[in-house]
Coordinates of C-alpha atoms and ligand atoms in Angstrom, one line a residue:
X1264 CA 59.9 133.3 81.3
X1265 CA 58.1 136.2 82.9
X1266 CA 59.0 139.9 82.8
X1267 CA 57.6 142.3 85.3
X1268 CA 57.8 146.0 84.4
X1269 CA 58.4 149.0 86.7
X1270 CA 55.5 151.3 87.6
X1271 CA 54.4 153.5 84.7
X1272 CA 56.3 151.6 82.1
X1273 CA 53.4 149.6 80.7
X1274 CA 51.6 152.3 78.6
X1275 CA 53.8 152.2 75.5
X1276 CA 53.6 148.3 75.5
X1277 CA 49.8 148.5 75.8
X1278 CA 49.7 150.9 72.8
X1279 CA 51.8 148.6 70.7
X1280 CA 55.4 149.9 71.0
X1281 CA 57.6 146.9 70.3
X1282 CA 60.6 147.8 72.5
X1283 CA 61.1 147.5 76.3
X1284 CA 64.4 149.0 77.4
X1285 CA 66.4 147.7 80.4
X1286 CA 65.4 150.7 82.6
X1287 CA 61.7 149.6 82.3
X1288 CA 62.3 146.0 83.6
X1289 CA 61.7 145.4 87.3
X1290 CA 62.1 141.6 87.5
X1291 CA 63.0 138.7 85.2
X1292 CA 61.7 135.2 86.3
X1293 CA 62.7 131.9 84.8
X1294 CA 65.4 132.8 82.2
X1295 CA 67.5 129.7 81.6
X1296 CA 67.8 128.8 78.0
X1297 CA 69.2 131.4 75.6
X1298 CA 67.4 129.6 72.8
X1299 CA 64.1 129.9 74.5
X1300 CA 63.7 133.6 74.7
X1301 CA 59.9 133.9 74.7
X1302 CA 58.6 135.8 77.6
X1303 CA 55.3 137.0 78.9
X1304 CA 55.3 140.6 80.0
X1305 CA 53.3 141.9 83.1
X1306 CA 52.7 145.3 84.5
X1307 CA 53.8 146.1 88.0
X1308 CA 50.3 145.1 89.1
X1309 CA 50.6 141.7 87.5
X1310 CA 48.3 142.5 84.5
X1311 CA 49.3 140.5 81.5
X1312 CA 50.4 142.8 78.7
X1313 CA 51.6 140.5 75.9
X1314 CA 54.4 138.2 74.7
X1315 CA 57.8 139.0 73.3
X1316 CA 61.4 137.8 73.2
X1317 CA 64.1 138.6 75.7
X1318 CA 67.8 139.4 75.5
X1319 CA 69.8 140.2 78.6
X1320 CA 72.7 141.4 76.4
X1321 CA 70.8 144.2 74.6
X1322 CA 69.6 147.5 76.1
X1323 CA 66.4 146.7 74.3
X1324 CA 65.6 143.8 76.7
X1325 CA 62.3 142.7 75.1
X1326 CA 60.9 143.0 71.6
X1327 CA 57.2 142.5 71.6
X1328 CA 55.5 140.1 69.3
X1329 CA 51.9 140.4 70.4
X1330 CA 50.0 142.6 72.7
X1331 CA 47.5 140.7 74.9
X1332 CA 44.1 141.2 73.3
X1333 CA 42.6 140.4 76.7
X1334 CA 44.3 143.5 78.2
X1335 CA 41.8 145.7 80.0
X1336 CA 39.1 143.1 80.1
X1337 CA 37.5 142.2 83.3
X1338 CA 39.2 138.9 83.4
X1339 CA 42.6 140.4 83.1
X1340 CA 41.9 143.1 85.7
X1341 CA 41.4 140.2 88.1
X1342 CA 44.7 138.7 87.2
X1343 CA 46.3 139.1 90.7
X1344 CA 43.7 136.9 92.2
X1345 CA 43.1 134.5 89.3
X1346 CA 45.9 134.4 86.8
X1347 CA 45.0 130.9 85.6
X1348 CA 41.7 132.3 84.3
X1349 CA 43.5 133.8 81.3
X1350 CA 43.7 131.9 78.1
X1351 CA 47.4 130.9 77.5
X1352 CA 49.4 133.4 75.4
X1353 CA 52.3 132.3 73.3
X1354 CA 54.0 132.8 69.9
X1355 CA 54.8 129.7 68.0
X1356 CA 56.6 128.8 64.8
X1357 CA 53.1 128.6 63.2
X1358 CA 52.5 132.2 64.2
X1359 CA 55.9 133.2 62.7
X1360 CA 55.0 131.5 59.5
X1361 CA 51.7 133.2 59.2
X1362 CA 53.1 136.6 60.0
X1363 CA 55.7 136.2 57.2
X1364 CA 53.0 135.1 54.9
X1365 CA 50.9 138.1 55.8
X1366 CA 53.8 140.5 55.1
X1367 CA 54.3 138.9 51.7
X1368 CA 50.6 139.0 50.9
X1369 CA 50.6 142.7 51.7
X1370 CA 53.3 143.3 49.1
X1371 CA 51.3 141.4 46.5
X1372 CA 48.5 143.9 46.9
X1373 CA 50.3 147.2 47.4
X1374 CA 51.2 147.7 43.8
X1375 CA 54.9 147.8 44.1
X1376 CA 55.7 144.7 42.1
X1377 CA 54.4 145.2 38.6
X1378 CA 54.6 143.3 35.3
X1379 CA 53.9 146.4 33.1
X1380 CA 56.6 147.0 30.5
X1381 CA 57.0 150.7 31.5
X1382 CA 57.5 150.5 35.2
X1383 CA 58.4 146.8 35.6
X1384 CA 59.5 146.1 39.1
X1385 CA 60.7 142.6 40.2
X1386 CA 62.3 143.4 43.5
X1387 CA 61.3 145.1 46.8
X1388 CA 61.3 144.6 50.6
X1389 CA 59.1 141.6 51.7
X1390 CA 59.5 141.8 55.5
X1391 CA 60.3 145.1 57.3
X1392 CA 61.2 144.1 60.8
X1393 CA 59.1 146.0 63.4
X1394 CA 57.0 147.5 60.6
X1395 CA 55.7 144.0 59.9
X1396 CA 55.5 143.0 63.6
X1397 CA 58.5 140.8 63.1
X1398 CA 61.2 142.7 65.0
X1399 CA 64.7 141.8 63.9
X1400 CA 63.8 140.2 60.5
X1401 CA 64.3 141.8 57.1
X1402 CA 63.7 140.0 53.9
X1403 CA 64.3 141.6 50.5
X1404 CA 63.2 140.1 47.2
X1405 CA 65.9 140.3 44.4
X1406 CA 64.2 139.1 41.3
X1407 CA 63.4 135.4 41.8
X1408 CA 65.6 135.1 44.9
X1409 CA 65.6 136.6 48.4
X1410 CA 68.1 138.0 50.8
X1411 CA 67.4 137.8 54.6
X1412 CA 68.9 139.7 57.5
X1413 CA 68.5 138.6 61.1
X1414 CA 69.3 141.4 63.5
X1415 CA 68.3 140.1 66.9
X1416 CA 69.0 137.1 69.2
X1417 CA 65.3 136.4 69.4
X1418 CA 64.9 136.1 65.7
X1419 CA 68.1 134.0 65.5
X1420 CA 66.3 131.3 67.5
X1421 CA 63.9 130.9 64.6
X1422 CA 66.5 130.9 61.8
X1423 CA 65.5 127.4 60.6
X1424 CA 61.8 128.2 60.7
X1425 CA 62.4 131.5 58.8
X1426 CA 64.2 129.7 56.0
X1427 CA 61.5 127.1 55.9
X1428 CA 58.7 129.7 55.7
X1429 CA 60.5 131.6 52.9
X1430 CA 61.1 128.4 50.9
X1431 CA 57.4 127.5 51.3
X1432 CA 55.8 130.9 50.6
X1433 CA 58.2 132.4 48.0
X1434 CA 59.8 129.3 46.5
X1435 CA 62.9 131.4 45.7
X1436 CA 65.7 130.4 43.4
X1437 CA 68.1 131.3 46.2
X1438 CA 68.1 132.4 49.8
X1439 CA 71.2 134.5 50.7
X1440 CA 71.9 135.8 54.1
X1441 CA 73.4 139.2 55.0
X1442 CA 73.3 139.3 58.8
X1443 CA 76.2 141.6 59.3
X1444 CA 74.7 144.7 60.9
X1445 CA 76.1 146.5 63.9
X1446 CA 72.9 145.6 65.8
X1447 CA 74.0 141.9 65.9
X1448 CA 77.1 142.9 67.9
X1449 CA 74.9 144.8 70.4
X1450 CA 72.8 141.6 70.6
X1451 CA 75.8 139.5 71.4
X1452 CA 75.7 137.7 68.0
X1453 CA 78.4 137.1 65.5
X1454 CA 78.1 138.1 61.8
X1455 CA 76.5 135.5 59.5
X1456 CA 76.7 135.8 55.8
X1457 CA 76.4 133.4 52.8
X1458 CA 74.3 131.3 50.6
X1459 CA 71.6 129.3 52.5
X1460 CA 69.8 127.6 49.6
X1461 CA 69.7 127.5 45.8
X1462 CA 72.1 129.2 43.5
X1463 CA 73.1 132.9 43.5
X1464 CA 74.0 134.1 40.0
X1465 CA 77.5 135.6 39.6
X1466 CA 75.9 138.8 38.4
X1467 CA 72.5 139.6 39.7
X1468 CA 70.4 142.2 37.8
X1469 CA 67.2 143.5 39.2
X1470 CA 64.6 145.9 37.7
X1471 CA 62.8 148.7 39.5
X1472 CA 60.4 151.0 37.7
X1473 CA 61.8 149.8 34.4
X1474 CA 65.3 150.7 35.4
X1475 CA 68.0 147.9 35.6
X1476 CA 70.5 147.7 38.4
X1477 CA 73.2 145.3 39.3
X1478 CA 72.8 144.2 42.9
X1479 CA 75.8 143.0 44.9
X1480 CA 74.4 140.9 47.6
X1481 CA 77.8 139.7 48.8
X1482 CA 79.5 143.1 49.3
X1483 CA 76.9 145.8 48.7
X1484 CA 75.5 148.0 51.4
X1485 CA 72.4 147.0 53.5
X1486 CA 71.2 143.7 51.8
X1487 CA 72.7 145.0 48.5
X1488 CA 70.4 147.7 47.4
X1489 CA 68.4 150.6 48.8
X1490 CA 64.8 149.7 48.0
X1491 CA 63.4 152.4 50.4
X1492 CA 64.1 155.2 47.8
X1493 CA 62.2 153.5 44.9
X1494 CA 59.3 156.0 44.7
X1495 CA 61.5 159.0 45.4
X1496 CA 63.7 158.0 42.5
X1497 CA 60.7 157.8 40.3
X1498 CA 59.6 161.3 41.4
X1499 CA 63.1 162.6 40.7
X1500 CA 62.8 161.4 37.2
X1501 CA 59.9 163.8 36.7
X1502 CA 62.0 166.8 37.7
X1503 CA 65.1 166.0 35.7
X1504 CA 64.4 167.1 32.1
X1505 CA 67.0 169.6 30.9
X1506 CA 68.6 170.1 34.3
X1507 CA 72.2 169.9 35.5
X1508 CA 72.0 167.3 38.2
X1509 CA 74.3 166.6 41.1
X1510 CA 73.6 163.3 43.1
X1511 CA 75.6 163.5 46.3
X1512 CA 76.1 160.2 48.2
X1513 CA 75.1 158.4 45.0
X1514 CA 76.0 154.8 46.0
X1515 CA 75.1 152.6 43.0
X1516 CA 73.3 155.4 41.2
X1517 CA 69.6 155.0 41.9
X1518 CA 69.0 158.7 41.6
X1519 CA 71.7 159.3 39.0
X1520 CA 70.3 156.8 36.5
X1521 CA 66.7 158.1 37.0
X1522 CA 67.9 161.7 36.4
X1523 CA 69.6 160.6 33.2
X1524 CA 66.6 158.6 32.0
X1525 CA 64.4 161.6 32.8
X1526 CA 66.2 163.7 30.3
X1527 CA 68.8 165.6 32.5
X1528 CA 71.4 167.6 30.5
X1529 CA 74.2 166.4 32.8
X1530 CA 74.5 164.3 35.9
X1531 CA 77.5 164.2 38.2
X1532 CA 77.3 161.4 40.9
X1533 CA 79.5 162.0 44.0
X1534 CA 80.4 159.3 46.4
X1535 CA 83.5 158.6 48.5
X1536 CA 83.5 154.9 47.7
X1537 CA 85.4 153.6 44.7
X1538 CA 83.2 150.4 44.7
X1539 CA 80.0 152.4 44.6
X1540 CA 81.4 154.3 41.6
X1541 CA 82.3 151.1 39.8
X1542 CA 78.8 149.7 40.4
X1543 CA 77.3 153.1 39.3
X1544 CA 79.2 153.1 36.0
X1545 CA 78.0 149.6 35.3
X1546 CA 74.4 150.6 36.0
X1547 CA 74.8 153.5 33.7
X1548 CA 75.9 151.1 31.0
X1549 CA 73.0 148.7 31.7
X1550 CA 70.6 151.6 31.1
X1551 CA 72.4 153.2 28.2
X1552 CA 73.1 156.5 29.9
X1553 CA 76.9 156.4 30.3
X1554 CA 77.3 159.5 28.2
X1555 CA 75.3 161.6 30.6
X1556 CA 76.0 160.0 34.1
X1557 CA 79.5 160.7 35.3
X1558 CA 81.0 159.5 38.6
X1559 CA 83.2 161.6 40.8
X1560 CA 85.0 160.0 43.7
X1561 CA 84.9 162.7 46.3
X1562 CA 83.9 163.7 49.8
X1563 CA 80.4 165.3 49.2
X1564 CA 81.0 168.0 51.8
X1565 CA 84.2 169.1 50.2
X1566 CA 82.8 168.8 46.7
X1567 CA 79.8 171.1 47.4
X1568 CA 82.0 173.6 49.3
X1569 CA 84.3 174.1 46.3
X1570 CA 81.5 174.9 43.9
X1571 CA 80.9 178.6 43.2
X1572 CA 77.8 180.0 45.0
X1573 CA 74.6 179.3 43.0
X1574 CA 73.6 183.0 42.7
X1575 CA 76.9 183.6 40.8
X1576 CA 76.0 181.3 38.0
X1577 CA 76.6 177.8 39.3
X1578 CA 75.4 175.2 36.9
X1579 CA 73.7 172.8 39.4
X1580 CA 69.9 173.2 39.3
X1581 CA 68.8 169.8 40.7
X1582 CA 70.7 168.5 43.7
X1583 CA 70.2 165.2 45.7
X1584 CA 71.5 164.8 49.2
X1585 CA 71.0 161.3 50.5
X1586 CA 73.8 160.8 53.1
X1587 CA 74.3 157.7 55.2
X1588 CA 72.9 157.5 58.7
X1589 CA 74.5 160.3 60.8
X1590 CA 72.9 159.2 64.1
X1591 CA 72.9 155.5 65.2
X1592 CA 71.5 156.3 68.6
X1593 CA 69.4 159.1 70.3
X1594 CA 72.6 160.3 72.0
X1595 CA 74.1 161.2 68.6
X1596 CA 71.2 163.4 67.5
X1597 CA 73.0 166.7 68.2
X1598 CA 76.1 165.7 66.2
X1599 CA 73.9 164.3 63.4
X1600 CA 71.9 167.6 63.3
X1601 CA 75.2 169.5 62.8
X1602 CA 76.1 167.2 59.9
X1603 CA 72.7 167.6 58.2
X1604 CA 72.9 171.4 58.7
X1605 CA 76.4 171.5 57.2
X1606 CA 75.7 169.5 54.1
X1607 CA 72.4 171.2 53.4
X1608 CA 73.9 174.6 53.9
X1609 CA 76.6 173.8 51.4
X1610 CA 74.0 172.4 49.0
X1611 CA 71.7 175.4 49.3
X1612 CA 74.5 177.8 48.6
X1613 CA 75.6 175.8 45.5
X1614 CA 72.1 175.6 43.9
X1615 CA 71.3 177.9 41.0
X1616 CA 68.3 180.2 41.6
X1617 CA 65.0 178.3 41.1
X1618 CA 66.9 175.0 41.7
X1619 CA 65.4 171.9 43.2
X1620 CA 66.8 170.1 46.2
X1621 CA 65.9 166.5 47.1
X1622 CA 67.2 166.2 50.7
X1623 CA 67.0 163.1 52.9
X1624 CA 67.8 161.7 56.4
X1625 CA 67.8 158.0 57.1
X1626 CA 68.6 158.4 60.9
X1627 CA 65.7 157.0 62.9
X1628 CA 66.7 159.1 65.8
X1629 CA 66.1 162.3 63.9
X1630 CA 62.4 162.8 63.6
X1631 CA 60.7 164.4 60.6
X1632 CA 60.0 167.7 62.4
X1633 CA 63.5 168.0 63.7
X1634 CA 64.8 167.3 60.1
X1635 CA 62.6 170.1 58.8
X1636 CA 63.9 172.5 61.5
X1637 CA 67.5 171.7 60.5
X1638 CA 66.8 172.5 56.9
X1639 CA 65.0 175.7 57.9
X1640 CA 68.2 176.7 59.9
X1641 CA 70.4 175.9 56.9
X1642 CA 68.0 178.0 54.6
X1643 CA 68.1 180.9 56.9
X1644 CA 71.9 180.8 57.1
X1645 CA 72.2 180.5 53.3
X1646 CA 69.8 183.4 52.8
X1647 CA 67.6 181.3 50.6
X1648 CA 63.8 181.4 50.2
X1649 CA 62.6 177.8 50.2
X1650 CA 59.3 176.2 49.2
X1651 CA 58.4 172.7 50.3
X1652 CA 57.1 170.8 47.2
X1653 CA 56.9 167.3 48.5
X1654 CA 57.3 165.5 51.9
X1655 CA 58.8 162.1 51.3
X1656 CA 59.2 158.8 53.2
X1657 CA 59.9 155.2 52.3
X1658 CA 57.6 153.2 50.0
X1659 CA 54.8 150.9 51.0
X1660 CA 57.1 147.9 51.1
X1661 CA 58.6 149.6 54.2
X1662 CA 55.5 149.8 56.4
X1663 CA 55.8 151.5 59.8
X1664 CA 54.1 150.4 63.0
X1665 CA 52.3 153.6 64.0
X1666 CA 53.3 153.0 67.7
X1667 CA 57.0 152.8 66.7
X1668 CA 58.2 156.2 65.5
X1669 CA 61.8 155.0 65.4
X1670 CA 60.7 152.9 62.4
X1671 CA 60.1 156.0 60.4
X1672 CA 63.8 156.4 59.6
X1673 CA 63.7 157.7 56.1
X1674 CA 62.4 161.2 55.6
X1675 CA 62.9 163.6 52.7
X1676 CA 61.9 167.0 51.4
X1677 CA 61.7 168.3 47.9
X1678 CA 62.4 172.0 47.9
X1679 CA 62.4 174.8 45.4
X1680 CA 65.2 177.2 46.3
X1681 CA 65.8 180.8 45.4
X1682 CA 67.5 183.9 46.8
X1683 CA 65.5 186.2 49.0
Ligands
SAH1288 N1 71.3 157.4 47.3 C1 71.7 156.0 47.4 C2 72.0 155.5 48.8 C3 73.1 156.3 49.5 S1 73.8 155.4 50.8 C4 70.7 155.2 46.6 O1 69.6 155.7 46.3 O2 70.9 154.0 46.5 C5 75.1 156.5 51.3 C6 76.3 156.6 50.5 O3 77.1 157.7 51.0 C7 77.2 155.4 50.4 O4 77.4 154.9 49.1 C8 78.6 155.9 51.0 O5 79.7 155.3 50.3 C9 78.5 157.4 50.7 N2 79.3 158.3 51.6 C10 79.4 158.2 53.0 N3 80.1 159.3 53.4 C11 80.4 160.0 52.3 C12 81.0 161.3 52.1 N4 81.5 162.0 53.2 N5 81.1 161.8 50.9 C13 80.6 161.1 49.8 N6 79.9 159.9 49.9 C14 79.8 159.4 51.2

């Protein structure tokens, strides 16, 4: 199958951006078989740009797998007159296998998985979709097993090959699937969940930086756990000693447990989900911090607003705000910005003088600079003087393709907050 782009739409592709939107496509030739989605992409002048996979149901029509290394060479410039002079370009099951292997090898060397007693870590992300040049594929390691998530129709065509590669490279005790994201619907795919191979233990416990968590692969959020916050949780632990901590949007308690283990005086974890609270309480027990970490089922906005203002003696002096994604699409950025402003304003007002705020956004459509601007607006409205202590992102098991800024979804700031 061949895709011809409209004039001027080739530059991002040449520079390695993996998405081609419907508005950039001028012509599609030879699309017949929905299970053969591989396509070669050409510029308006017929210059070969690379190979990807196609989906006519998605607004992201093509996801690129490889950029043509011959691009811009003399041979390729001549392509209009002599296209057959180019070496063939394709992406095979063998290429898929070696790309999965390369992702996993990178994890073996990036220091995330450790055997040390103090910061023992047996679980992390192994394949990070576009960030590992495998758009639509996520694989997370949970102890000795793996959980995979296929998000696109192109990757779906390689389901069997993916399972084979994971069995071969990782030799896991189980392969579980959690392909139940909203993106599948946009791709025209049904949800697909369940055990693919091996045995999934009834209760699965993982260890991250020496902290134990129960991971619920069947019903938990994402693939069951938020690995992207691992290093930020470890950082939080360093700030926690003696503080009164509030962890808003706590989920299963990643930040809460670390605060308690870091010596916090009190920790209240706020989440609107009952199940999250049950999991958090179990994690507190697993780590022997039930007497410090307390769960409060509540809307985080309402919870923060009812607290007395920080300058009037509020007891919270370390606050975490890690809300769910407020923008799923660039068209939702304005609404999301209002949400981030509102929650941060309420948080900044509630913090005691000299308090610390860990604040995050996991919306890919909100870029790091915009996020900082939103927090600045909230600080100005709250009449707080704010110092940025750390600028945070996801860990190295969530690599980002430098050409794909949408992949940089997690951003965070650690702020010291006081009154003017
Ligand atoms: N900080 C967590 C991940 C947070 S995920 C970690 O490190 O693992 C976002 C959480 O926000 C989910 O658990 C969801 O139940 C919760 N949530 C969504 N809307 C909420 C609201 N308005 N108030 C409180 N919690 C909310």
